[in-house]
Structures are given as structure tokens and as C-alpha cells.
Short mmCIF file of C-alpha atoms and ligand atoms in Angstrom, two decimals:
data_model
loop_
_atom_site.label_atom_id
_atom_site.label_comp_id
_atom_site.label_asym_id
_atom_site.label_seq_id
_atom_site.Cartn_x
_atom_site.Cartn_y
_atom_site.Cartn_z
CA MET A 1 -9.34 -58.46 47.92
CA THR A 2 -6.78 -59.12 50.67
CA VAL A 3 -6.60 -56.36 53.24
CA SER A 4 -3.10 -55.87 54.56
CA ASN A 5 -2.16 -53.01 56.89
CA SER A 6 -5.41 -51.28 55.86
CA VAL A 7 -4.70 -51.26 52.11
CA SER A 8 -6.29 -53.73 49.74
CA THR A 9 -4.80 -55.74 46.95
CA VAL A 10 -6.73 -55.79 43.71
CA MET A 11 -5.49 -59.16 42.50
CA GLY A 12 -3.90 -62.33 43.81
CA LEU A 13 -0.37 -63.60 43.34
CA VAL A 14 -0.88 -65.60 40.14
CA ASP A 15 -2.67 -62.74 38.39
CA ALA A 16 -0.07 -60.25 39.61
CA ILE A 17 2.72 -62.36 38.10
CA GLU A 18 0.85 -62.97 34.85
CA GLN A 19 -0.47 -59.46 34.35
CA ARG A 20 2.68 -57.53 35.28
CA ARG A 21 4.18 -55.76 32.26
CA ALA A 22 7.07 -53.34 32.04
CA ALA A 23 5.14 -50.07 31.74
CA ARG A 24 6.67 -47.55 29.35
CA SER A 25 4.22 -44.75 30.07
CA PHE A 26 2.45 -43.67 33.25
CA LYS A 27 -0.58 -41.58 34.17
CA PRO A 28 0.19 -38.70 36.54
CA ASP A 29 -2.01 -40.21 39.30
CA PRO A 30 -0.07 -40.51 42.56
CA ILE A 31 0.34 -43.79 44.42
CA PRO A 32 -1.46 -43.43 47.78
CA GLU A 33 1.11 -43.21 50.57
CA ALA A 34 -0.25 -46.25 52.43
CA VAL A 35 -0.11 -48.34 49.24
CA LEU A 36 3.46 -47.28 48.50
CA MET A 37 4.55 -48.06 52.06
CA GLU A 38 2.92 -51.48 51.89
CA ILE A 39 4.63 -52.26 48.57
CA LEU A 40 7.98 -51.22 50.05
CA ARG A 41 7.35 -53.25 53.21
CA LEU A 42 6.59 -56.37 51.17
CA GLY A 43 9.53 -55.79 48.83
CA LEU A 44 11.84 -55.67 51.81
CA ARG A 45 10.68 -59.16 52.79
CA ALA A 46 12.96 -60.53 50.04
CA PRO A 47 15.57 -63.07 51.15
CA SER A 48 19.30 -62.32 51.31
CA GLY A 49 22.46 -64.20 52.15
CA TYR A 50 22.89 -64.19 55.97
CA ASN A 51 19.90 -61.85 55.96
CA LEU A 52 22.31 -59.01 55.13
CA GLN A 53 19.71 -57.04 53.18
CA PRO A 54 22.18 -54.98 51.14
CA TRP A 55 19.46 -53.23 49.14
CA ARG A 56 18.98 -49.49 49.50
CA PHE A 57 16.28 -47.54 47.66
CA LEU A 58 16.21 -43.86 46.86
CA VAL A 59 12.54 -42.94 46.54
CA LEU A 60 12.08 -40.07 44.10
CA ARG A 61 8.80 -38.19 43.89
CA GLU A 62 9.86 -34.64 43.12
CA ALA A 63 9.64 -33.72 39.43
CA LYS A 64 13.04 -32.03 39.44
CA HIS A 65 14.70 -35.19 40.77
CA LYS A 66 12.91 -37.45 38.33
CA GLU A 67 13.92 -35.15 35.47
CA LYS A 68 17.52 -35.23 36.67
CA LEU A 69 17.36 -39.02 36.68
CA GLN A 70 15.73 -39.10 33.25
CA ALA A 71 18.75 -37.22 31.90
CA CYS A 72 20.93 -40.09 33.21
CA ALA A 73 18.58 -42.68 31.67
CA PHE A 74 18.83 -41.79 27.99
CA GLY A 75 15.72 -39.64 28.28
CA GLN A 76 13.38 -42.59 28.80
CA ARG A 77 9.95 -41.08 29.33
CA GLN A 78 8.71 -43.42 32.07
CA VAL A 79 11.31 -42.01 34.47
CA ALA A 80 9.81 -38.53 34.40
CA GLU A 81 6.20 -39.65 34.02
CA ALA A 82 5.95 -42.16 36.87
CA PRO A 83 4.78 -40.64 40.17
CA VAL A 84 7.46 -42.61 42.03
CA VAL A 85 10.85 -43.81 40.82
CA LEU A 86 13.15 -45.98 42.89
CA ILE A 87 16.89 -45.91 42.38
CA CYS A 88 17.64 -49.46 43.47
CA CYS A 89 21.08 -49.72 45.02
CA GLY A 90 23.23 -52.36 46.66
CA ASP A 91 25.58 -51.47 49.51
CA ARG A 92 28.87 -53.36 49.48
CA ARG A 93 29.71 -52.34 53.05
CA VAL A 94 27.38 -54.81 54.73
CA ASN A 95 30.33 -56.96 55.80
CA SER A 96 31.44 -54.40 58.37
CA ARG A 97 31.51 -55.66 61.95
CA GLU A 98 29.07 -53.01 63.09
CA TYR A 99 26.59 -53.84 60.34
CA VAL A 100 26.78 -57.60 60.98
CA GLU A 101 26.05 -56.89 64.65
CA SER A 102 22.96 -54.92 63.60
CA ILE A 103 21.70 -57.92 61.64
CA ILE A 104 22.37 -60.20 64.60
CA GLN A 105 20.41 -57.80 66.81
CA LEU A 106 17.54 -57.87 64.33
CA GLY A 107 17.45 -61.64 64.68
CA VAL A 108 17.63 -61.39 68.47
CA ASP A 109 14.72 -58.96 68.49
CA ALA A 110 12.74 -61.26 66.20
CA GLY A 111 13.47 -64.19 68.52
CA SER A 112 15.25 -66.18 65.84
CA MET A 113 18.96 -65.65 66.61
CA SER A 114 20.85 -68.11 68.78
CA ASP A 115 24.26 -67.30 70.30
CA GLU A 116 25.74 -70.09 68.18
CA TYR A 117 24.39 -68.69 64.93
CA ALA A 118 25.47 -65.18 65.87
CA ASP A 119 29.03 -66.51 66.17
CA VAL A 120 28.71 -68.30 62.83
CA MET A 121 27.73 -64.99 61.25
CA ARG A 122 30.60 -63.11 62.87
CA GLY A 123 33.01 -65.57 61.31
CA ALA A 124 31.31 -66.44 58.03
CA VAL A 125 30.33 -63.03 56.67
CA PRO A 126 33.87 -61.58 56.57
CA GLN A 127 35.04 -64.91 55.12
CA LEU A 128 32.39 -64.82 52.39
CA PHE A 129 33.49 -61.35 51.35
CA ASP A 130 37.21 -62.23 51.48
CA ALA A 131 37.03 -65.53 49.62
CA GLN A 132 34.08 -64.71 47.32
CA PRO A 133 33.49 -68.37 46.39
CA SER A 134 30.12 -67.75 44.76
CA PHE A 135 30.66 -64.45 42.99
CA GLU A 136 33.36 -62.85 40.87
CA THR A 137 32.84 -59.29 41.99
CA LEU A 138 31.07 -57.55 44.84
CA GLU A 139 28.91 -55.86 42.25
CA ALA A 140 27.61 -59.29 41.21
CA TRP A 141 26.83 -59.97 44.87
CA THR A 142 24.91 -56.74 45.40
CA ASN A 143 23.04 -57.19 42.13
CA ARG A 144 22.03 -60.73 43.07
CA HIS A 145 20.30 -59.43 46.15
CA VAL A 146 18.91 -56.14 44.99
CA MET A 147 17.22 -57.66 41.95
CA LEU A 148 15.47 -60.22 44.15
CA ALA A 149 14.04 -57.38 46.19
CA VAL A 150 13.09 -55.58 42.98
CA ALA A 151 11.24 -58.70 41.80
CA HIS A 152 9.37 -58.80 45.11
CA LEU A 153 8.53 -55.12 44.76
CA MET A 154 7.23 -55.50 41.22
CA VAL A 155 4.94 -58.41 42.05
CA ALA A 156 3.76 -56.80 45.29
CA ALA A 157 3.09 -53.56 43.41
CA LYS A 158 1.04 -55.32 40.75
CA GLY A 159 -1.00 -56.96 43.51
CA PHE A 160 -2.07 -53.45 44.50
CA GLY A 161 -2.71 -52.48 40.87
CA VAL A 162 0.54 -50.51 40.64
CA ASP A 163 2.63 -50.92 37.49
CA THR A 164 6.41 -50.82 37.32
CA CYS A 165 9.24 -50.81 34.79
CA PRO A 166 12.57 -52.38 35.75
CA MET A 167 15.32 -50.47 33.96
CA GLU A 168 18.97 -51.01 33.19
CA GLY A 169 18.99 -48.25 30.60
CA PHE A 170 20.94 -45.64 32.58
CA ALA A 171 24.52 -44.47 32.98
CA THR A 172 25.69 -45.62 36.40
CA ALA A 173 28.40 -43.01 36.82
CA GLN A 174 25.97 -40.22 35.99
CA VAL A 175 23.32 -41.51 38.42
CA LYS A 176 25.89 -41.87 41.19
CA GLU A 177 27.17 -38.37 40.68
CA ALA A 178 23.76 -36.76 40.29
CA PHE A 179 22.40 -38.34 43.48
CA GLN A 180 25.61 -38.40 45.53
CA ILE A 181 25.58 -42.15 45.91
CA PRO A 182 28.66 -43.40 47.79
CA ASP A 183 31.46 -45.19 45.88
CA GLN A 184 30.81 -48.52 47.58
CA VAL A 185 27.17 -48.52 46.63
CA ASP A 186 26.13 -50.01 43.28
CA VAL A 187 23.19 -48.78 41.27
CA CYS A 188 21.48 -52.01 40.18
CA CYS A 189 18.38 -50.75 38.43
CA LEU A 190 15.77 -48.03 38.27
CA LEU A 191 12.13 -48.78 39.01
CA PRO A 192 9.49 -46.29 37.88
CA MET A 193 6.18 -47.09 39.60
CA GLY A 194 2.63 -45.88 39.13
CA TYR A 195 -0.44 -46.47 37.02
CA ALA A 196 0.37 -47.41 33.43
CA ASP A 197 -1.12 -45.36 30.69
CA THR A 198 -2.93 -47.32 28.04
CA PRO A 199 -2.25 -49.16 25.91
CA LEU A 200 -0.11 -51.25 28.26
CA LYS A 201 2.81 -53.01 26.62
CA THR A 202 1.67 -56.42 25.39
CA TYR A 203 2.99 -59.75 26.61
CA GLY A 204 6.17 -60.63 24.73
CA GLY A 205 6.06 -64.37 25.35
CA ARG A 206 8.36 -66.63 27.34
CA PHE A 207 10.30 -69.78 26.46
CA ALA A 208 8.59 -73.02 27.41
CA ILE A 209 9.66 -74.74 30.64
CA ASP A 210 11.56 -77.47 28.81
CA GLN A 211 13.58 -74.91 26.85
CA VAL A 212 15.13 -73.35 29.91
CA CYS A 213 14.83 -75.93 32.70
CA TYR A 214 17.20 -78.85 32.51
CA GLU A 215 17.03 -82.36 33.93
CA GLU A 216 20.02 -83.09 36.19
CA THR A 217 22.57 -82.16 33.51
CA PHE A 218 22.96 -78.71 32.00
CA GLY A 219 21.36 -78.73 28.57
CA LYS A 220 19.33 -81.93 29.04
CA SER A 221 15.69 -81.03 28.54
CA LEU A 222 13.16 -81.94 31.21
CA SER A 223 10.98 -83.54 28.55
CA ASP A 224 13.64 -85.87 27.05
C1 FMN B 301 17.08 -55.83 34.34
C2 FMN B 301 16.07 -55.26 33.39
C3 FMN B 301 16.37 -54.10 32.71
C4 FMN B 301 15.43 -53.50 31.86
N1 FMN B 301 15.70 -52.27 31.32
C5 FMN B 301 14.72 -51.61 30.68
C6 FMN B 301 14.92 -50.27 30.25
O1 FMN B 301 15.95 -49.65 30.48
N2 FMN B 301 13.90 -49.65 29.62
C7 FMN B 301 12.71 -50.27 29.37
O2 FMN B 301 11.83 -49.64 28.79
N3 FMN B 301 12.49 -51.55 29.75
C8 FMN B 301 13.47 -52.23 30.41
N4 FMN B 301 13.24 -53.50 30.87
C9 FMN B 301 11.94 -54.13 30.63
C10 FMN B 301 12.04 -55.29 29.63
O3 FMN B 301 12.16 -54.81 28.33
C11 FMN B 301 10.81 -56.16 29.82
O4 FMN B 301 10.79 -56.64 31.13
C12 FMN B 301 10.80 -57.34 28.86
O5 FMN B 301 10.66 -56.90 27.53
C13 FMN B 301 9.68 -58.30 29.16
O6 FMN B 301 8.46 -57.63 29.16
P1 FMN B 301 7.47 -57.66 30.42
O7 FMN B 301 8.28 -57.25 31.62
O8 FMN B 301 6.42 -56.66 30.10
O9 FMN B 301 6.94 -59.04 30.53
C14 FMN B 301 14.18 -54.12 31.66
C15 FMN B 301 13.91 -55.33 32.32
C16 FMN B 301 14.83 -55.87 33.19
C17 FMN B 301 14.46 -57.12 33.94
#
């Protein structure tokens, strides 16, 4: 279908969203390198507050590393079976002056950063982290962002025919220790990726729009 950076999607956006399932079992077939890189590239297009991009992904492909991770994930089989597993992390240190300057430079290089906005960022990012008006903990902040990127990754992957399984079934402390993840980095989820073995998990249903979307007031159904 669409050819992007020399790899082709096998389905469009609507089908990718509708057909994505959390795969519990994977075939051993590897994900072609170009496909994996394209999925990662698209996943990293996710939005983030002040474009801070706090997500960090450990890409595991070696059996011994996947088995080590499986031991931290209550033995869930998809972790060892999938050809690729991402440990999806959020780095709390993105408010450092040096890091903010790197984001400003990214904007300068992309032609989208004005001097005025650069100064706004220099002032606002430390303030956001000090005052925390929209989050209770920095872990909530990192999770907010990382999971958006994970959602992008899952839909992008499905577009290329690659299945995924978002996972919160793991012991954070064990994963951090096993993979030497720094203290100020949160492990937000695991994402096994590959080609699902059949039968694929069936669709579990979703609430109707008017059960979860409210009209102006919390709790007031759109259809009332
Ligand atoms: C944050 C999150 C954590 C999850 N953790 C696990 C997990 O540890 N193991 C697992 O098999 N599935 C896990 N799932 C998959 C869900 O069970 C699955 O997404 C849900 O049942 C809906 O099914 P679907 O994704 O196939 O539509 C998780 C999903 C999310 C979004």
C-alpha cells in the first residue's frame, strides 16, 4: 500500500486501529530491520509537552535479554517469543538546562523555533517541573508521554502488519535492576512486537461513545 522510506504498509490507518489486538503469542519470524526502523521513526513522531520527548526505548532482540525480561514479567510468554521487545521508559531529567537547549536546537534546525519561544521554553519548562500544576508526580508526567508514543508505535506497527502487546504486567524494580535503568527513569510499559501466532486474541468490545464521552458536564451523556 503506502510506500514510506522504502517499506510498505499493508493496511491503512482505520484498519490498523480496528484490527490491532494485544498479541499473546508470536511466531519466531523476525521483523525486517527497515520495517522496525520505520515503525520506531513513526512512533517517535508522537507529541509531547514543549516537545520534550521524554520517551526512551530499550530495544531487545537477544534471546538472553528477552528471557531476563520475561523473568521480571511474571513469565508472560509473549516477552520471550516476540522477536523484538521494547522496554518503554520515561526520563524525568528532561527539565535540565542542557536538555532544554537541545530541544530548542532541534526546533532551530527544523526552522520552527523563534528566539521568543526559545526564551519561553527556558522559563516555562523548569517552572512546569517545579509547580507541577497538571500532574501529581513526575512518574505521571513521564507515563502520560511515553504511553502516547507507545500508542503511535502500536498503530504504526499494525500498519506494517506487525503485532504488539502493551504490557504493565512486570515488576518495575526488577526490570530497572536487570537492565541498569537509571533511578530517574521510569519504566512505563513493555511492548513485545512481531507477527502474532494464530489464533489472534479476539476483539473484546468497547463501550459506546455515549457511555464514555460526556456533553459539557462530566457524566452528562452526549446522547441526552
Ligand atoms: C497499559 C496496558 C497494560 C497491559 N498489560 C498487559 C499485560 O501485562 N499482559 C497482557 O497479556 N496484556 C496486557 N495488556 C493488553 C490488554 O489486556 C488489552 O489491550 C485489552 O484486553 C484490550 O484488548 P485489545 O488490545 O486486543 O483490543 C495491557 C494493555 C495496556 C493498554
